[in-house]
Amino acid sequence: LKIVSNDLDCAIAHRSIGECLMNLERFEEAVPEIEAYRTLSEKIGNEYQLQLAYHVMGSLYFRWADVENILQTPIIRRDYILKAYKAFETSLRLCQTTKDVSNMTIRTAAVHLQLGLVQMDLKEFKNAVEHFEAVIQLQPTDTEAVRLAIAQLIDVHCKLGCFRTALKYALQLMSTDQSKSNRNNILDSLVTCGHVYVDLEDFKNATTMFKKALKVKCSNGALKRSCKKWLREVTKLEELFDKCNAMGQNTDEKFALFEQMADTYADALSSGEYKHYTLAIKYYKEMLNSAIMLGKNPYLCYVSIARTYEDMEDYDKAVEYLKLVTEYEKENPSEQGQTLLSIAVLTEKINSSFHDVNDAYNAASIVAEKSVDNNLLSNVYHDWFFYLKANRNAVDFNCEQFEQVAKRWDGLEAFYNDQVDNPSEMEVEDDSADSSKSESHSSNELERSQSQNRRKKQPGKPKTNLLGETDLHVACIKNKLNTVHSLLKKGHPVNVFDNAGWTPLHEAANRGFTSLIQILIENGADVNIRGCQQLTAAMDAAVNGHLDTVLLLLNQGADVNLLDEQGLSLLHYLCDWERDNKDELQSDCETQATFNRVKSKVLEMMDADLAKEQLKMRNRLKRKRRLNDQATEDISKNDGKFIKDEKCVSFGVDEEEEINFDQPGGGKKAYLSALKSVGSRANRVKMTSVVDQEQATTSSAAYVGLVTEDEFKIAETFFVDDNDEPIEMHESRRQCFPAADRRLKNNNSRIAATNRKFHKESAWDVKKENDNNATKNEEQSIACKFDQRLTELDSEDGESSVEESDDNEFIQATESTPTPCESVIYMKINVDGWNCAVPISKEDHSKDVKWLTEEIATRYAVRHYHKPILILCTEDGAELCETDSIQVVISAKLKLQCRIVDWNEVPTADTYKQLCESVNMPVCDVIVEALCSADESGKLVCDNYSLADVTAPYVFESILFSKLTVLDLSCNTLSKECMVELGNVLICMSNLISLSLSCCSLTSDHLNFLARTLEEHNLKNLHHLDLSFNMLGDGCAVSLMQLLCRCPKLRSLDLRGVGLTNNFQILPQQNWPKLALDSLNLQYNAIDERVINFFLTMSSAVKKLQLCCQLNNTQRSVESCFPTLSNFELMTNLQLTNVNLGFCFGQFVEMLPKLKSLCSLDVSLNKLSVENFTTLLDVMVKLCPALVSVDFDGNDPNAFEQEPFRIALQLALFQKQKSIQFLRLTTGRLHLQSANYEEMIQMWRLRWNKRSVVQKLHSQLTLTTF
């Protein structure tokens, strides 16, 4: 811009600057640049540049709107959307009138595509259709723009209810994708087509599409996992649909079927971008009609319909049904007040008049005052106050009313906790009170009141799965930080128990998720709450060796004097773990030091007499619940007991309820807890139920080699996901389980519609239409061609065409003539504590044990990411011969288990060669050499290997399931597709400790692709992550945080030179991952104190911090960080280079003694004065005993002429408690030649003898010991 002279080049320079700023998401700075580009283009009369200027301006505002969507400011976002629409509209008009016809077709299509997307956002669906159809007419059919337009047309027509038209475009999309051979696109189009068939309630074709999708081999593992779930739900829906049609009249059973179908459409099938809310509404209304015909209370139906309309963002209809809900809640002010508050909020969302919204809030406040519920009152007055405050200019605004509301809000602010639809404990008490009062009512009124209370108590006590786990339990088990944040923000109870007696805090402590533990404690988790067998969270962490977790719990107030039911304390469990891991502690000095620190703290906090007693105890109790531990106990001796009492069907455990195994129901809870071992979530808890011998015999019989029906009900998700094909849920299924005890009932029906929250994702509005025979013929023709192409793609993967053909014939047979379910059984085998179910068909009975062992090993590899070599044996240890027939094993009803004797490790270099040969691609010798070295050292270094999109996937696939500990991909230009491939590989690398992506040309989009690929999977052992010298930019906040959330054990993070500035987006604090970083490097970023404090606050215990704010040297940047830095007592290394430290030196000296563990300090290039250095040396001697390494490079050379400096330096070198071992100073040659300094240096060398080195280079003096 400084060099060019003519207006055209200047305009293009402004556009380039604006686009760069837009890519960095610095939109405010980009706007004037694009405006300058537009003005200059208009000035010189260049129509092409002017049209492009409006197009770029529209893109800028459209992307800005997406950022505002993340920040949840819808009003500003809509304003940006309208500005984008206006700019694109002008750009389209210029395309139609310009005389410059170069690339006019492509330019016009691009504008139409953007206008269609904007119209979709504005919900102008019919206008959007016109723009997308224009794209298809203007562009060639094989372009990416056409594919995107077709995909959007499918979405638009589904929203308009034109499902046949949507299906036509879906089949066209399939045809387009198969011509390009892009497997990810093929998978996406198959899934899309499957969901359109679901909209049409064509379950057979939907099932076919999902099955075909599972056969496509691609890198999108997350979508394939979702596809398994959808396939399972569609199969259930088909069964429910057939049952419903077979019933001729309204019955209670048909009412329940309508509810199950509606719930499936609303929840299980409406995940991600695919929504089926209209079908859910259809069946909820059928449920309502059935309730009216049967004389049932329609309250539940109204609630479900209202919440579903709310999910669809059809707020008018949601309000209409919520008003019907309030008619049934007149006896319960708490519930009615909550519903009226929802009406007020929705009335505000539909932009109703000020008068209507104000009246809605007023009505909610009147009812809430009657409830005497402070939580509800605080929610009502909070929303009302801020609505009035934002609408002070309204015509009907009443200042007196505003003052009254503000005063009432001030008194209730202490009770406000931002809960949504979550009644407090007082509300539950009110429910019980109302129920007791209603005993005097008539029987009809009593039944209605009890129905109300059952329905509305659900939000107070969260719903659980059959293991008694709430959503918070599951989120803590899977280390989902964002989900935990969301649940706690909505008021989910934190101290809640599952069937085994564990709380979410126990689950997080058991797995060492320190970030989750910090969040739970901040939201009210009791650190001393007792779990199963009276274990505390600290004991649970100590059993599994999570020392950082124990230390965190101790700092948060964990009581070390508590004993479990066997009289054991936390100290006992720590000593137990020490004995079990003695060898590892001797070889790992850092872990040994951490253990000593934890043990010392426990002894310091513990009662002296109790500590002596615990240390003398010899009987060690090993109660590890770690995943995949060996579980050899026979369940018939522990908790596999069925109970006789059919009335006891409670699957949850109240927070204050203690499991009594002598009472009816205790055995069932123990059985459910025992089955937690299925799917490798955790081992069985060692509990014993007191029941008669007959029940024990029945239970033992159910645990022979076959899976029982009751096990299948409880662990159905695992059994389905563990097998290639879903298990059909037919009535004849009970014949598959020869030893099933049917007394354990499945009582997991959905009655929690009130818990369904508003989501912002776009909905798939669905509506059934009549079939069109002509369209069907066209669909079948396209589908047939697609099947043929899909088979060709599978053949390209190197699979046998004969085997593929046989497999296809089997699928066709099952679709046309369903195979009887009794022809397939599921054999359960234990592999070192992990259970898997292997399907055995009639044809498999003739196979041998070797085949069965291979099947088990394959399933183990899919779950645990490395393939074992197994020996199959019976329960008593007798090995089975590989040539034995499976039929013999089945007939004998043996309980089987496998022993892992070795691991099937294939050299990565050989795998890479085979992959290259299979696609006729040249083998890169440099990569082969690196892989050979990696096989020996466990470290793969591909530094500057030019990994392209063609090469990288084969390198990544060759290291799949490998035991690499270090992966260095520095200096390779990785594309977004490569990041997806890399993410799928990282999921399977359980031993990876270090990952380096330095200088890989990564942007925030690359991080986003990587984080989305990892999804719910964590890099469990990753300690070091290097993202340095990539242009991530200020817009990387969300993607970076998502990636860090996937690294629970991250200890070192390198963010040098990643383009961070003062405009870095600081996320709300509840979205920050809580990390336990030892090292954080933020050098070469132009950041201020706000960004520095963000990263410091995000980490709980930084030991090494490196800052070099050379691009933004301000006094305030570092000074304001000192209060935060002073909290890091464990920090050992601090580098503050070129940060203008002299301007805030006093505050720095005050902060320095608080860093009690500081060993190394670098304050070079700060232009410190003589007085500064003298003071710093005095502080080091008197207040910083651990500090032994100091870098003063860049100081004032004249300091050597000052006597106070010489004395301070002499004290630091010779009289400090721990003598200086590294010192670097800037000096002049003349200064060093003085007798005083020569003598001082000589004495220092004599003190360290041969272990010292003195370097005098130019004007620099360095003293080092080794």
PDB file of C-alpha atoms in Angstrom, residues 526-647:
ATOM      1  CA  ASP A 526     -18.916 -31.873  48.800  1.00  0.00           C
ATOM      2  CA  VAL A 527     -15.246 -32.953  48.884  1.00  0.00           C
ATOM      3  CA  ASN A 528     -15.969 -35.232  51.859  1.00  0.00           C
ATOM      4  CA  ILE A 529     -19.088 -36.907  50.488  1.00  0.00           C
ATOM      5  CA  ARG A 530     -19.110 -40.694  51.024  1.00  0.00           C
ATOM      6  CA  GLY A 531     -19.531 -43.088  48.125  1.00  0.00           C
ATOM      7  CA  CYS A 532     -19.838 -46.846  47.940  1.00  0.00           C
ATOM      8  CA  GLN A 533     -18.300 -48.540  51.019  1.00  0.00           C
ATOM      9  CA  GLN A 534     -17.961 -45.053  52.552  1.00  0.00           C
ATOM     10  CA  LEU A 535     -15.081 -44.137  50.227  1.00  0.00           C
ATOM     11  CA  THR A 536     -14.301 -40.433  49.777  1.00  0.00           C
ATOM     12  CA  ALA A 537     -13.212 -38.926  46.474  1.00  0.00           C
ATOM     13  CA  ALA A 538      -9.657 -38.513  47.806  1.00  0.00           C
ATOM     14  CA  MET A 539      -9.493 -42.235  48.651  1.00  0.00           C
ATOM     15  CA  ASP A 540     -10.798 -43.081  45.181  1.00  0.00           C
ATOM     16  CA  ALA A 541      -8.078 -40.949  43.590  1.00  0.00           C
ATOM     17  CA  ALA A 542      -5.371 -42.383  45.847  1.00  0.00           C
ATOM     18  CA  VAL A 543      -6.281 -45.975  44.949  1.00  0.00           C
ATOM     19  CA  ASN A 544      -5.561 -45.187  41.300  1.00  0.00           C
ATOM     20  CA  GLY A 545      -2.437 -43.086  41.891  1.00  0.00           C
ATOM     21  CA  HIS A 546      -3.819 -39.717  40.818  1.00  0.00           C
ATOM     22  CA  LEU A 547      -1.552 -37.704  43.110  1.00  0.00           C
ATOM     23  CA  ASP A 548      -2.366 -34.318  41.577  1.00  0.00           C
ATOM     24  CA  THR A 549      -6.035 -35.035  42.199  1.00  0.00           C
ATOM     25  CA  VAL A 550      -5.397 -35.955  45.848  1.00  0.00           C
ATOM     26  CA  LEU A 551      -3.389 -32.762  46.327  1.00  0.00           C
ATOM     27  CA  LEU A 552      -6.176 -30.680  44.787  1.00  0.00           C
ATOM     28  CA  LEU A 553      -8.797 -32.271  47.064  1.00  0.00           C
ATOM     29  CA  LEU A 554      -6.625 -31.681  50.111  1.00  0.00           C
ATOM     30  CA  ASN A 555      -6.247 -28.019  49.190  1.00  0.00           C
ATOM     31  CA  GLN A 556     -10.023 -27.820  48.828  1.00  0.00           C
ATOM     32  CA  GLY A 557     -10.637 -29.092  52.360  1.00  0.00           C
ATOM     33  CA  ALA A 558     -10.743 -32.882  52.122  1.00  0.00           C
ATOM     34  CA  ASP A 559     -10.830 -34.431  55.610  1.00  0.00           C
ATOM     35  CA  VAL A 560      -7.910 -36.862  56.015  1.00  0.00           C
ATOM     36  CA  ASN A 561      -9.302 -38.301  59.257  1.00  0.00           C
ATOM     37  CA  LEU A 562     -12.347 -39.919  57.649  1.00  0.00           C
ATOM     38  CA  LEU A 563     -12.467 -43.727  57.544  1.00  0.00           C
ATOM     39  CA  ASP A 564     -14.285 -46.044  55.177  1.00  0.00           C
ATOM     40  CA  GLU A 565     -16.527 -48.890  56.326  1.00  0.00           C
ATOM     41  CA  GLN A 566     -13.486 -51.099  56.985  1.00  0.00           C
ATOM     42  CA  GLY A 567     -11.705 -48.482  59.063  1.00  0.00           C
ATOM     43  CA  LEU A 568      -9.177 -47.444  56.409  1.00  0.00           C
ATOM     44  CA  SER A 569      -8.110 -43.844  55.842  1.00  0.00           C
ATOM     45  CA  LEU A 570      -6.664 -41.878  52.950  1.00  0.00           C
ATOM     46  CA  LEU A 571      -3.171 -42.467  54.354  1.00  0.00           C
ATOM     47  CA  HIS A 572      -3.689 -46.226  54.167  1.00  0.00           C
ATOM     48  CA  TYR A 573      -4.681 -46.036  50.499  1.00  0.00           C
ATOM     49  CA  LEU A 574      -1.669 -43.863  49.676  1.00  0.00           C
ATOM     50  CA  CYS A 575       0.710 -46.314  51.339  1.00  0.00           C
ATOM     51  CA  ASP A 576      -1.073 -49.161  49.557  1.00  0.00           C
ATOM     52  CA  TRP A 577      -0.480 -47.524  46.189  1.00  0.00           C
ATOM     53  CA  GLU A 578       3.146 -46.811  47.096  1.00  0.00           C
ATOM     54  CA  ARG A 579       3.816 -50.489  47.780  1.00  0.00           C
ATOM     55  CA  ASP A 580       2.148 -51.572  44.536  1.00  0.00           C
ATOM     56  CA  ASN A 581       4.164 -49.105  42.456  1.00  0.00           C
ATOM     57  CA  LYS A 582       7.491 -49.176  44.284  1.00  0.00           C
ATOM     58  CA  ASP A 583       9.549 -49.902  41.162  1.00  0.00           C
ATOM     59  CA  GLU A 584       7.935 -47.137  39.129  1.00  0.00           C
ATOM     60  CA  LEU A 585       8.489 -44.594  41.888  1.00  0.00           C
ATOM     61  CA  GLN A 586      12.176 -45.444  42.104  1.00  0.00           C
ATOM     62  CA  SER A 587      12.634 -44.780  38.379  1.00  0.00           C
ATOM     63  CA  ASP A 588      10.485 -41.613  38.274  1.00  0.00           C
ATOM     64  CA  CYS A 589      11.936 -38.947  40.552  1.00  0.00           C
ATOM     65  CA  GLU A 590       9.234 -36.401  39.767  1.00  0.00           C
ATOM     66  CA  THR A 591       6.396 -38.740  40.721  1.00  0.00           C
ATOM     67  CA  GLN A 592       8.284 -39.772  43.864  1.00  0.00           C
ATOM     68  CA  ALA A 593       8.664 -36.106  44.854  1.00  0.00           C
ATOM     69  CA  THR A 594       4.957 -35.481  44.254  1.00  0.00           C
ATOM     70  CA  PHE A 595       4.035 -38.529  46.314  1.00  0.00           C
ATOM     71  CA  ASN A 596       6.279 -37.423  49.186  1.00  0.00           C
ATOM     72  CA  ARG A 597       4.688 -33.992  49.129  1.00  0.00           C
ATOM     73  CA  VAL A 598       1.166 -35.458  49.206  1.00  0.00           C
ATOM     74  CA  LYS A 599       2.018 -37.924  51.965  1.00  0.00           C
ATOM     75  CA  SER A 600       3.675 -35.197  54.070  1.00  0.00           C
ATOM     76  CA  LYS A 601       0.631 -32.996  53.713  1.00  0.00           C
ATOM     77  CA  VAL A 602      -1.678 -35.843  54.761  1.00  0.00           C
ATOM     78  CA  LEU A 603       0.450 -36.592  57.826  1.00  0.00           C
ATOM     79  CA  GLU A 604       0.546 -32.900  58.680  1.00  0.00           C
ATOM     80  CA  MET A 605      -3.255 -32.608  58.537  1.00  0.00           C
ATOM     81  CA  MET A 606      -4.007 -35.964  60.152  1.00  0.00           C
ATOM     82  CA  ASP A 607      -4.585 -36.760  63.800  1.00  0.00           C
ATOM     83  CA  ALA A 608      -1.303 -38.163  65.160  1.00  0.00           C
ATOM     84  CA  ASP A 609      -2.789 -41.197  66.944  1.00  0.00           C
ATOM     85  CA  LEU A 610      -4.885 -42.139  63.916  1.00  0.00           C
ATOM     86  CA  ALA A 611      -1.850 -41.842  61.634  1.00  0.00           C
ATOM     87  CA  LYS A 612       0.162 -44.251  63.812  1.00  0.00           C
ATOM     88  CA  GLU A 613      -2.713 -46.723  63.847  1.00  0.00           C
ATOM     89  CA  GLN A 614      -3.122 -46.609  60.064  1.00  0.00           C
ATOM     90  CA  LEU A 615       0.587 -47.043  59.372  1.00  0.00           C
ATOM     91  CA  LYS A 616       0.621 -50.206  61.472  1.00  0.00           C
ATOM     92  CA  MET A 617      -2.212 -51.863  59.571  1.00  0.00           C
ATOM     93  CA  ARG A 618      -1.009 -54.794  57.449  1.00  0.00           C
ATOM     94  CA  ASN A 619      -4.189 -56.001  55.748  1.00  0.00           C
ATOM     95  CA  ARG A 620      -4.293 -54.161  52.475  1.00  0.00           C
ATOM     96  CA  LEU A 621      -7.593 -53.817  50.672  1.00  0.00           C
ATOM     97  CA  LYS A 622      -7.367 -53.373  46.901  1.00  0.00           C
ATOM     98  CA  ARG A 623     -10.519 -51.759  45.568  1.00  0.00           C
ATOM     99  CA  LYS A 624      -9.549 -50.396  42.181  1.00  0.00           C
ATOM    100  CA  ARG A 625     -12.267 -49.248  39.829  1.00  0.00           C
ATOM    101  CA  ARG A 626      -9.871 -48.355  37.011  1.00  0.00           C
ATOM    102  CA  LEU A 627     -11.039 -49.242  33.519  1.00  0.00           C
ATOM    103  CA  ASN A 628     -10.029 -52.646  32.158  1.00  0.00           C
ATOM    104  CA  ASP A 629      -8.794 -54.031  35.513  1.00  0.00           C
ATOM    105  CA  GLN A 630      -9.204 -57.794  35.715  1.00  0.00           C
ATOM    106  CA  ALA A 631     -12.551 -58.880  37.151  1.00  0.00           C
ATOM    107  CA  THR A 632     -12.382 -62.592  37.977  1.00  0.00           C
ATOM    108  CA  GLU A 633     -15.000 -62.694  40.725  1.00  0.00           C
ATOM    109  CA  ASP A 634     -17.990 -64.899  39.934  1.00  0.00           C
ATOM    110  CA  ILE A 635     -21.014 -62.690  39.838  1.00  0.00           C
ATOM    111  CA  SER A 636     -23.144 -65.403  41.384  1.00  0.00           C
ATOM    112  CA  LYS A 637     -21.114 -64.954  44.577  1.00  0.00           C
ATOM    113  CA  ASN A 638     -21.297 -61.188  44.609  1.00  0.00           C
ATOM    114  CA  ASP A 639     -24.204 -59.251  43.189  1.00  0.00           C
ATOM    115  CA  GLY A 640     -25.837 -61.115  40.355  1.00  0.00           C
ATOM    116  CA  LYS A 641     -28.963 -61.847  42.355  1.00  0.00           C
ATOM    117  CA  PHE A 642     -32.439 -61.400  40.952  1.00  0.00           C
ATOM    118  CA  ILE A 643     -35.181 -60.486  43.414  1.00  0.00           C
ATOM    119  CA  LYS A 644     -38.694 -61.781  43.854  1.00  0.00           C
ATOM    120  CA  ASP A 645     -40.398 -58.478  44.604  1.00  0.00           C
ATOM    121  CA  GLU A 646     -41.715 -57.262  41.232  1.00  0.00           C
ATOM    122  CA  LYS A 647     -43.088 -54.041  42.729  1.00  0.00           C
TER     123      LYS A 647
END
